[in-house]
XYZ file of C-alpha atoms in Angstrom:
656
model
C 108.201 86.956 141.109
C 106.001 84.142 139.818
C 102.687 83.534 141.562
C 100.470 80.420 141.409
C 97.860 80.061 138.701
C 94.247 80.888 139.526
C 91.110 78.972 138.676
C 90.275 79.738 135.046
C 93.887 80.389 133.979
C 94.793 78.393 130.843
C 97.053 75.341 131.337
C 98.661 75.890 127.959
C 98.683 78.447 125.129
C 99.396 77.227 121.605
C 101.692 74.454 122.774
C 103.357 76.551 125.495
C 102.859 75.143 128.998
C 101.707 77.833 131.454
C 103.763 77.700 134.683
C 102.481 80.640 136.714
C 101.475 84.292 136.827
C 104.052 87.046 136.412
C 101.728 90.021 136.654
C 98.422 91.615 135.754
C 97.643 95.064 134.401
C 95.120 97.121 132.477
C 95.823 95.353 129.192
C 95.780 91.761 130.439
C 97.575 89.018 132.366
C 101.203 87.947 131.899
C 102.178 84.321 132.495
C 105.481 82.489 132.624
C 105.389 79.757 130.013
C 107.578 76.991 128.682
C 107.992 76.273 124.976
C 108.001 72.668 123.731
C 111.802 72.713 123.638
C 112.059 73.866 127.260
C 112.715 77.557 126.611
C 110.994 79.909 129.055
C 108.707 82.516 127.499
C 106.376 85.289 128.618
C 102.736 84.944 127.523
C 100.505 87.999 127.633
C 96.768 87.429 127.210
C 95.037 90.686 126.366
C 91.531 91.855 127.084
C 90.498 95.502 127.364
C 89.945 97.334 124.084
C 90.234 94.232 121.875
C 86.667 93.013 122.039
C 85.621 94.038 118.538
C 86.748 92.626 115.140
C 88.381 95.843 113.924
C 90.505 96.116 117.065
C 91.650 92.525 116.616
C 92.621 93.195 113.005
C 94.692 96.183 114.168
C 96.230 93.985 116.849
C 97.295 91.323 114.347
C 98.743 93.927 111.986
C 100.730 95.670 114.708
C 102.086 92.450 116.187
C 103.341 91.451 112.734
C 105.349 94.687 112.734
C 106.547 94.007 116.283
C 107.857 90.602 115.246
C 110.216 92.359 112.809
C 111.899 94.380 115.569
C 115.529 93.300 115.863
C 116.514 91.907 119.255
C 118.729 94.777 120.396
C 117.883 95.541 124.045
C 114.333 94.296 123.469
C 112.382 91.195 124.426
C 111.728 89.643 121.050
C 108.149 88.834 120.028
C 108.003 85.124 119.152
C 104.365 84.374 118.314
C 100.804 85.653 118.566
C 97.281 84.400 118.080
C 93.946 83.988 119.817
C 92.918 81.700 122.674
C 89.190 81.197 122.802
C 88.727 84.480 120.946
C 91.130 86.398 123.224
C 94.373 87.690 121.638
C 97.732 86.707 123.124
C 101.414 87.479 122.520
C 104.338 85.157 123.252
C 107.675 86.887 123.740
C 111.156 86.158 125.008
C 111.261 85.816 128.802
C 113.619 88.274 130.471
C 114.815 87.179 133.900
C 115.096 90.368 135.903
C 113.098 92.975 137.820
C 111.397 95.892 136.149
C 112.886 99.345 136.451
C 109.749 100.345 138.386
C 110.470 97.653 140.988
C 114.100 98.714 141.323
C 113.161 102.368 141.808
C 110.527 101.424 144.378
C 112.896 99.165 146.357
C 116.157 101.113 146.363
C 115.560 104.538 144.890
C 117.128 106.270 141.910
C 120.035 105.130 139.748
C 123.280 107.083 139.479
C 126.424 107.390 137.394
C 127.382 104.591 134.976
C 124.320 102.523 135.877
C 121.974 105.328 134.829
C 123.994 105.974 131.676
C 123.848 102.295 130.656
C 120.103 102.357 131.223
C 119.737 105.429 129.013
C 121.848 103.960 126.204
C 120.159 100.557 126.328
C 116.629 101.920 126.249
C 117.471 104.303 123.381
C 118.963 101.344 121.500
C 115.690 99.482 121.965
C 113.616 102.444 120.782
C 115.859 102.873 117.731
C 115.321 99.195 116.847
C 111.567 99.495 117.425
C 111.226 102.633 115.302
C 113.328 101.195 112.476
C 110.806 98.381 112.171
C 107.975 100.889 111.729
C 106.632 100.367 115.242
C 105.860 102.960 117.939
C 105.885 101.711 121.552
C 103.177 104.088 122.847
C 103.505 102.913 126.471
C 107.175 103.302 127.333
C 107.567 103.549 131.136
C 109.621 102.058 134.003
C 107.297 99.060 134.203
C 108.104 98.150 130.590
C 111.881 98.154 131.105
C 113.362 94.975 132.567
C 116.866 94.945 134.044
C 118.429 91.644 133.018
C 121.935 90.429 133.752
C 122.935 91.503 130.235
C 121.480 94.994 130.480
C 118.111 96.732 130.099
C 115.430 95.165 127.890
C 112.295 96.927 126.657
C 109.053 94.932 126.514
C 105.419 95.316 125.414
C 106.086 97.308 122.249
C 103.452 97.123 119.521
C 100.504 96.215 121.736
C 99.028 99.646 122.366
C 98.673 100.482 118.665
C 95.697 98.132 118.399
C 93.954 100.188 121.072
C 94.801 103.608 119.718
C 91.695 104.036 117.584
C 89.595 103.487 120.696
C 91.815 105.919 122.559
C 91.146 108.654 120.029
C 87.434 107.955 120.280
C 87.602 108.522 124.022
C 86.815 104.964 125.104
C 90.269 104.210 126.483
C 93.297 106.164 127.550
C 96.131 104.096 126.069
C 99.401 104.719 127.836
C 100.434 105.660 131.351
C 99.592 109.343 131.961
C 102.788 110.492 133.800
C 104.832 109.304 130.785
C 102.517 110.411 127.967
C 103.413 113.266 125.617
C 101.321 116.442 125.240
C 100.139 115.488 121.757
C 98.567 112.294 123.101
C 96.291 114.310 125.388
C 95.473 116.620 122.472
C 93.852 113.736 120.589
C 96.712 113.135 118.166
C 98.111 109.729 117.311
C 101.348 108.920 119.085
C 104.435 108.813 116.858
C 108.094 108.051 117.576
C 108.491 111.495 119.161
C 105.999 110.492 121.864
C 108.257 107.549 122.727
C 111.165 109.968 123.195
C 109.052 112.072 125.572
C 108.218 108.910 127.523
C 111.889 107.875 127.481
C 112.953 111.214 128.981
C 110.218 110.983 131.630
C 111.400 107.469 132.469
C 115.018 108.615 132.789
C 113.974 111.391 135.185
C 112.026 108.856 137.245
C 114.993 106.465 137.197
C 117.265 109.202 138.543
C 114.942 110.979 140.985
C 112.242 108.455 141.840
C 109.475 110.581 140.299
C 108.446 111.423 136.698
C 109.152 115.040 135.648
C 105.535 116.209 135.900
C 104.650 114.196 138.961
C 101.621 111.949 139.455
C 98.227 112.269 141.163
C 95.004 113.912 140.025
C 94.679 113.304 136.264
C 93.357 116.731 135.133
C 96.114 118.507 137.081
C 98.736 116.089 135.729
C 97.604 116.642 132.147
C 97.734 120.411 132.653
C 101.318 120.188 133.931
C 102.377 118.020 130.986
C 100.677 120.324 128.483
C 101.817 123.641 129.946
C 104.202 123.220 132.887
C 107.981 122.970 133.166
C 109.525 119.590 134.023
C 111.340 118.884 137.264
C 114.429 116.902 136.369
C 116.324 116.989 139.648
C 120.105 116.779 139.686
C 120.562 115.185 136.272
C 123.615 116.781 134.703
C 125.823 116.784 131.623
C 124.781 115.559 128.220
C 122.091 113.297 129.665
C 120.368 116.308 131.253
C 120.566 118.266 127.989
C 119.166 115.322 126.045
C 116.311 114.791 128.493
C 115.350 118.471 128.244
C 115.259 118.240 124.434
C 113.093 115.135 124.577
C 110.605 116.830 126.939
C 109.863 119.620 124.450
C 106.139 120.281 124.104
C 106.361 120.222 120.297
C 107.155 116.712 119.019
C 109.075 118.194 116.080
C 111.612 119.687 118.504
C 112.526 116.290 119.976
C 115.411 114.264 118.553
C 114.869 110.855 117.016
C 116.020 107.761 118.897
C 119.086 107.230 116.699
C 120.186 110.845 117.097
C 119.736 110.637 120.872
C 121.663 107.356 120.984
C 124.569 108.814 119.015
C 124.606 111.774 121.412
C 125.142 109.493 124.413
C 127.635 107.213 122.641
C 129.676 110.336 121.990
C 131.280 109.297 118.691
C 130.249 108.517 115.110
C 129.061 104.951 114.520
C 128.371 103.383 111.098
C 124.671 102.954 110.504
C 124.835 99.155 110.299
C 126.683 98.949 113.661
C 124.695 101.457 115.689
C 122.260 99.107 117.426
C 124.936 96.528 118.178
C 127.235 99.155 119.695
C 124.365 100.591 121.725
C 123.628 97.149 123.158
C 127.310 96.608 123.911
C 127.591 99.956 125.720
C 124.469 99.189 127.769
C 125.766 95.849 129.089
C 126.972 95.806 132.734
C 130.731 95.380 133.334
C 131.825 91.863 132.451
C 128.627 91.155 130.518
C 129.533 92.834 127.225
C 128.675 91.123 123.962
C 130.724 91.208 120.731
C 129.890 94.223 118.603
C 128.582 93.029 115.245
C 126.920 94.707 112.318
C 123.205 94.351 111.888
C 122.431 91.512 109.485
C 121.951 92.698 105.909
C 120.744 91.016 102.747
C 121.427 91.397 99.109
C 119.649 93.716 96.680
C 116.470 93.258 94.737
C 114.720 94.461 91.575
C 111.779 96.546 90.390
C 108.080 95.865 90.258
C 104.575 97.250 90.488
C 102.536 97.329 93.648
C 99.306 95.359 93.589
C 97.761 98.336 95.396
C 99.017 101.093 93.120
C 96.564 103.987 92.966
C 95.055 105.268 89.764
C 95.966 108.669 88.424
C 99.505 110.065 88.358
C 100.972 107.513 90.719
C 99.472 104.570 88.890
C 100.915 105.713 85.583
C 104.484 105.729 86.807
C 106.007 102.778 88.598
C 109.636 103.819 88.047
C 111.387 106.998 89.027
C 114.879 107.802 87.774
C 116.692 110.913 86.712
C 120.151 111.984 85.729
C 122.181 113.900 88.255
C 120.009 112.638 91.065
C 119.286 109.347 89.347
C 116.685 108.076 91.729
C 114.808 105.160 90.166
C 111.733 103.602 91.672
C 110.007 100.657 90.147
C 106.900 101.425 92.107
C 105.167 104.574 93.192
C 105.098 105.798 96.771
C 102.164 107.793 98.091
C 101.575 109.895 101.205
C 99.181 112.399 102.682
C 100.525 115.201 104.847
C 99.656 118.751 105.946
C 101.736 121.767 106.854
C 102.447 121.981 110.540
C 103.230 125.079 112.625
C 106.793 126.109 113.240
C 108.382 124.058 115.995
C 108.422 125.590 119.468
C 111.892 126.676 120.571
C 113.921 124.082 122.436
C 115.161 124.734 125.954
C 118.684 123.950 124.790
C 121.080 126.429 123.145
C 120.768 126.960 119.394
C 122.587 124.048 117.734
C 125.484 124.562 115.395
C 124.698 124.154 111.682
C 124.472 120.523 110.624
C 127.278 119.201 108.418
C 126.620 119.238 104.691
C 125.555 115.962 103.049
C 128.063 114.161 100.799
C 128.452 115.407 97.226
C 127.088 112.919 94.665
C 129.701 111.111 92.611
C 130.080 112.546 89.104
C 131.120 111.026 85.785
C 129.715 108.514 83.288
C 128.689 104.931 83.839
C 131.194 102.202 82.995
C 130.498 100.487 79.674
C 130.970 96.966 81.073
C 130.104 95.086 84.254
C 132.757 93.354 86.362
C 130.686 91.574 89.014
C 127.391 89.756 89.465
C 125.217 89.948 92.543
C 122.286 87.588 92.998
C 119.507 88.906 95.164
C 118.819 86.402 97.958
C 115.607 84.372 97.676
C 114.993 85.580 94.107
C 116.166 84.773 90.609
C 117.245 88.358 89.967
C 120.848 89.249 89.162
C 122.543 92.661 89.300
C 125.555 93.397 87.081
C 127.802 96.036 88.639
C 131.116 97.839 88.267
C 132.971 99.624 91.130
C 133.548 102.548 88.755
C 129.816 103.181 88.373
C 128.683 106.500 89.875
C 125.151 105.046 90.039
C 124.166 101.902 91.936
C 121.177 100.181 93.486
C 120.934 102.069 96.778
C 117.768 100.498 98.217
C 115.042 98.041 97.430
C 111.583 97.058 98.585
C 110.333 93.494 98.289
C 106.600 93.718 97.567
C 106.072 90.021 97.027
C 103.525 88.496 99.374
C 106.018 86.194 101.094
C 108.353 89.113 101.899
C 105.813 91.083 103.980
C 106.836 94.374 102.397
C 110.358 94.423 103.847
C 112.803 97.040 102.539
C 116.580 97.346 102.636
C 119.044 100.215 102.289
C 122.649 99.918 101.140
C 125.525 101.026 103.335
C 127.668 103.506 101.355
C 130.901 102.275 102.971
C 130.521 98.495 102.742
C 127.944 98.044 99.991
C 125.908 95.726 102.242
C 122.136 95.977 102.483
C 120.572 96.418 105.941
C 116.913 96.045 106.915
C 115.143 99.425 106.863
C 111.617 98.517 107.869
C 108.339 96.925 106.911
C 105.930 98.611 104.507
C 108.498 101.293 103.734
C 109.721 102.504 100.336
C 113.078 104.141 101.155
C 114.685 106.369 98.525
C 118.309 107.362 99.140
C 119.367 110.870 98.142
C 122.148 111.403 95.575
C 125.379 111.230 97.570
C 123.734 109.013 100.178
C 123.257 111.678 102.867
C 119.549 111.048 103.473
C 116.988 108.274 103.225
C 113.347 109.317 102.801
C 110.318 107.036 102.834
C 106.564 107.386 102.622
C 105.346 104.611 104.961
C 102.772 102.170 103.654
C 100.756 102.494 106.857
C 99.890 106.103 105.996
C 96.698 105.038 104.218
C 95.150 104.043 107.546
C 95.399 107.591 108.886
C 92.557 110.074 108.700
C 94.295 113.154 110.108
C 97.727 113.717 108.541
C 100.688 111.767 107.257
C 104.398 111.649 107.884
C 107.615 111.190 105.969
C 110.236 108.923 107.503
C 113.619 110.664 107.226
C 117.008 109.260 108.168
C 119.923 111.704 108.237
C 123.049 109.597 107.749
C 125.381 112.506 108.495
C 124.015 113.502 111.913
C 122.336 110.201 112.807
C 118.955 111.880 113.245
C 116.205 109.420 112.436
C 112.475 110.012 112.710
C 109.221 111.126 111.143
C 108.191 114.565 109.891
C 104.539 115.539 109.898
C 103.594 117.278 106.674
C 100.201 117.684 104.959
C 96.700 117.044 106.299
C 94.016 114.939 104.701
C 92.608 114.868 102.107
C 95.913 115.971 100.532
C 98.246 113.089 99.758
C 101.869 112.908 98.651
C 103.070 110.893 95.673
C 106.312 110.373 93.737
C 109.197 111.574 95.970
C 112.043 112.820 93.773
C 115.416 114.047 95.038
C 117.149 117.087 93.542
C 120.402 116.468 91.703
C 122.515 117.672 94.632
C 120.581 115.517 97.120
C 119.536 118.464 99.307
C 115.817 118.808 98.520
C 112.942 116.399 98.014
C 110.069 117.139 95.626
C 106.687 115.427 95.986
C 103.417 115.691 94.101
C 100.407 116.717 96.228
C 97.075 115.152 95.214
C 93.573 115.481 96.637
C 92.314 112.012 97.648
C 88.752 113.246 98.217
C 88.133 113.799 94.503
C 87.711 111.285 91.676
C 89.679 110.975 89.514
C 92.419 112.000 91.943
C 93.803 115.369 90.775
C 97.244 116.799 91.433
C 96.752 120.089 93.281
C 100.351 121.172 93.784
C 103.734 120.078 95.025
C 105.729 119.986 98.242
C 109.459 120.617 98.696
C 111.169 119.221 101.796
C 114.476 120.544 103.145
C 115.885 117.556 105.070
C 118.588 119.599 106.806
C 116.049 121.832 108.565
C 113.201 119.272 108.447
C 110.942 121.987 107.048
C 108.826 122.107 103.918
C 106.803 124.363 101.660
C 103.695 123.548 99.649
C 102.992 125.163 96.287
C 99.330 124.943 95.264
C 98.805 125.474 91.536
C 95.956 126.282 89.179
C 95.094 124.003 86.270
C 96.906 121.157 88.016
C 94.960 118.458 86.167
C 96.087 114.871 86.754
C 99.759 115.533 86.084
C 102.800 115.075 88.281
C 105.804 117.235 89.090
C 109.518 116.903 88.279
C 112.577 119.053 88.907
C 113.410 121.676 86.294
C 116.656 123.623 86.041
C 117.637 126.021 88.811
C 114.777 126.742 91.201
C 112.012 125.546 88.916
C 109.587 122.649 88.805
C 108.035 120.994 85.751
C 104.332 120.183 85.805
C 102.734 117.674 83.422
C 99.430 119.406 82.683
C 96.625 118.249 80.402
C 96.750 118.068 76.588
C 100.519 117.431 76.306
C 101.304 120.745 78.025
C 104.324 121.073 80.315
C 104.317 124.071 82.632
C 107.515 125.486 84.154
C 106.849 126.866 87.664
C 108.893 128.594 90.317
C 109.152 127.039 93.782
C 106.011 128.860 94.946
C 103.958 127.423 92.093
C 103.883 130.579 89.952
C 103.960 130.095 86.182
C 107.285 130.878 84.471
C 106.534 129.607 80.959
C 104.366 127.083 79.105
C 105.638 124.432 76.663
C 102.929 123.017 74.400
C 102.591 119.882 72.310
C 105.546 117.994 73.816
C 103.743 114.781 74.815
C 103.457 112.969 78.146
C 106.254 113.929 80.563
C 108.501 110.990 81.554
C 110.591 110.537 84.741
C 113.707 112.604 85.145
C 112.651 116.208 84.712
C 115.152 118.560 83.068
C 118.473 116.761 82.512
C 121.825 118.008 81.222
C 122.810 115.661 78.394
C 124.941 115.550 75.263
C 121.808 116.820 73.468
C 121.609 119.863 75.761
C 119.345 120.370 78.763
C 116.344 118.299 77.767
C 112.902 117.175 78.888
C 111.939 113.610 77.944
C 108.413 112.680 76.831
C 106.448 109.976 75.062
C 106.442 111.347 71.529
C 103.034 112.662 70.488
C 101.605 110.673 67.571
C 104.700 108.449 67.260
C 104.180 105.067 68.883
C 107.282 103.478 70.428
C 109.371 106.668 70.310
C 110.756 108.808 73.125
C 111.314 112.497 72.337
C 113.853 114.933 73.793
C 112.967 118.638 73.954
C 114.998 121.717 74.784
C 113.975 122.709 78.315
C 114.328 126.447 77.702
C 112.543 126.755 74.364
C 110.528 123.578 73.890
C 112.297 122.986 70.593
C 113.138 119.455 69.442
C 116.498 118.011 70.505
C 116.133 114.473 69.150
C 114.296 111.200 69.627
C 114.941 107.470 69.967
C 112.903 104.406 69.096
C 112.675 101.874 71.911
C 112.507 98.082 71.426
C 109.024 96.557 71.412
C 107.573 96.501 74.911
C 110.451 98.567 76.355
C 109.901 101.470 78.743
C 112.046 104.541 79.391
C 113.013 104.870 83.081
C 115.367 107.872 83.106
C 118.932 108.981 82.406
C 122.087 107.413 83.841
C 124.524 110.050 82.575
C 124.663 112.592 79.743
C 124.784 109.893 77.028
C 122.926 106.903 78.409
C 119.292 106.119 79.213
C 117.786 103.514 81.530
C 115.288 101.263 79.785
C 113.489 98.076 80.817
C 113.260 95.559 77.988
C 111.254 92.316 77.897
C 113.317 89.272 76.882
C 111.039 86.261 76.596
C 109.870 85.454 80.131
C 112.553 87.743 81.590
C 112.935 91.501 81.946
C 116.261 93.295 81.605
C 117.290 96.697 82.956
C 119.426 98.039 80.124
C 121.736 101.026 79.641
C 121.050 102.424 76.163
C 122.688 105.243 74.210
C 120.750 108.031 72.494
C 120.764 106.168 69.173
C 118.822 103.275 70.710
C 121.755 100.848 70.994
C 121.892 98.668 74.123
C 125.291 99.147 75.753
C 125.083 97.117 78.956
C 122.659 95.043 81.037
C 122.451 96.160 84.681
C 119.864 93.719 86.042
C 117.737 90.863 84.803
C 115.365 88.218 86.068
C 112.024 86.532 85.454
C 109.259 89.058 84.887
C 107.254 87.672 87.797
C 110.246 88.219 90.115
C 111.248 91.668 88.893
C 107.649 92.858 88.939
C 107.468 91.974 92.641
C 110.505 93.935 93.786
C 111.285 97.671 93.712
C 114.828 98.806 92.907
C 116.046 102.375 93.326
C 119.152 103.500 91.430
C 120.902 106.529 92.940
C 124.110 108.483 92.382
C 126.559 107.421 95.046
């Protein structure tokens, strides 16, 4: 209900006329406003915790992420800025009471109404998390019940306060809905939102959050160590709530997995949010189910913030069998976490196996052209190709670091997130990304992992600082991810080992190695890893980092690792003492298997199949991505565009 304005309230905010007060809380005052065109908006003017320059910078950064959240069961963020030095946010106005008001006035929800609430709020969280945002204050007061279904508000605001929270100046969040890790001084991730979602669902059904309210120390103790009271919730919703209330964040499902559980049937990735919104709409208020908007592909390029050392040397990543190509290097810092606490639900059945990567050679000609929207880059494709551009990341300044992933069924690209570098596994079963925001963390880092088979979508905590992850590389079968571990506290940054992630179990191992030097790691044959050590030495290691054999004098290791080719199983290097040549070496013996001279200015990027290499070749002011045979003959152009355009976009090529 709108209340009159008070003395000192602003008459307008950035061209929006202020009509009255909607509410006031710990973070600021919310007003009803009117845009110049007559549209009603909500204006939130913030105060506490944003009174220093660093906090305001965090606020601006987080709100930019929030503006990218797709409007599925959310109140869309429209604008932000400062009014007399005080930050504000303008968002879509949702005409309806909050869930907290409904619970207070008429008690708990039941049956289909509760189910629609659960589906709608999970849809909103899935949209929020896909944009790289964590809500951090999900609760009944931040869920509005509109005529079209539930809408989640106020996402992205608490992140600006979180640094102060960890320093003990503020407690950001609402204690009855906060996850155990938040009270333990850890930063809140997507899993904390799922804990808050489950607590909100219990409150919606019973009138009280699962750990109660009251004295704060006692409440925190119950959340950290007690068992939840979830009343008479039953069926799959009860089971899901119990999973989401697990003490260990790793044991909680991601929002997309939880949403698929309640929908009860498989949904294509690009339709999931739209179908969730449709299912959450009250009877007679349903909206047409549409796919999420996608955009065309893009091309490769270096990051202006590429680190020195192993990551800076290698902007592309591509190898045969897996054929994952990156035109820029991803980096992350993560530390091993303890084994997840057992869930209160029965042991799940084994997850289905990911799709098998398509085999066979590349076609020798292209049959179609695809222009990447808003660029001058063109892709040349053939439906028979077993390898295609599976994702891309637009690093140009005007694109705000947006990334897109290709749907394996339709070939359309859908928005993946901001400041993400998603690499699709061979076969398309998984998408892994090292988020760009990881460099702001001082404790640990995470890997974003989307399981396209089960629908599970979320972050995995891995290594602690100062260790950092670089160069994610999928195995040929698409079932393991290899990353180089470097120590960011030392200069120059040395590689100190490697990490192997099993996406099916969401577990990982770290192999620390001696004499790691500044080199990186690639897949070998079988259960081995190749390490580019100093002085043109390549070391073959087992998966625990133990030395198997040493290959000397081969030159600088290039992307791709050990690849089965028409020349045998080879390792590819920059030829020692032969400028412009690429050498192929027998992986088992280190003996020579051949070489090829590249055109002037060209760079080897990996293998497409057993007879063809990927090479980037300058052509005047343009750059071409070319398929070349082992004699050095260009067979086919796969992408081309102005150098300035291609150098601003990252393309990943992956076996389908």
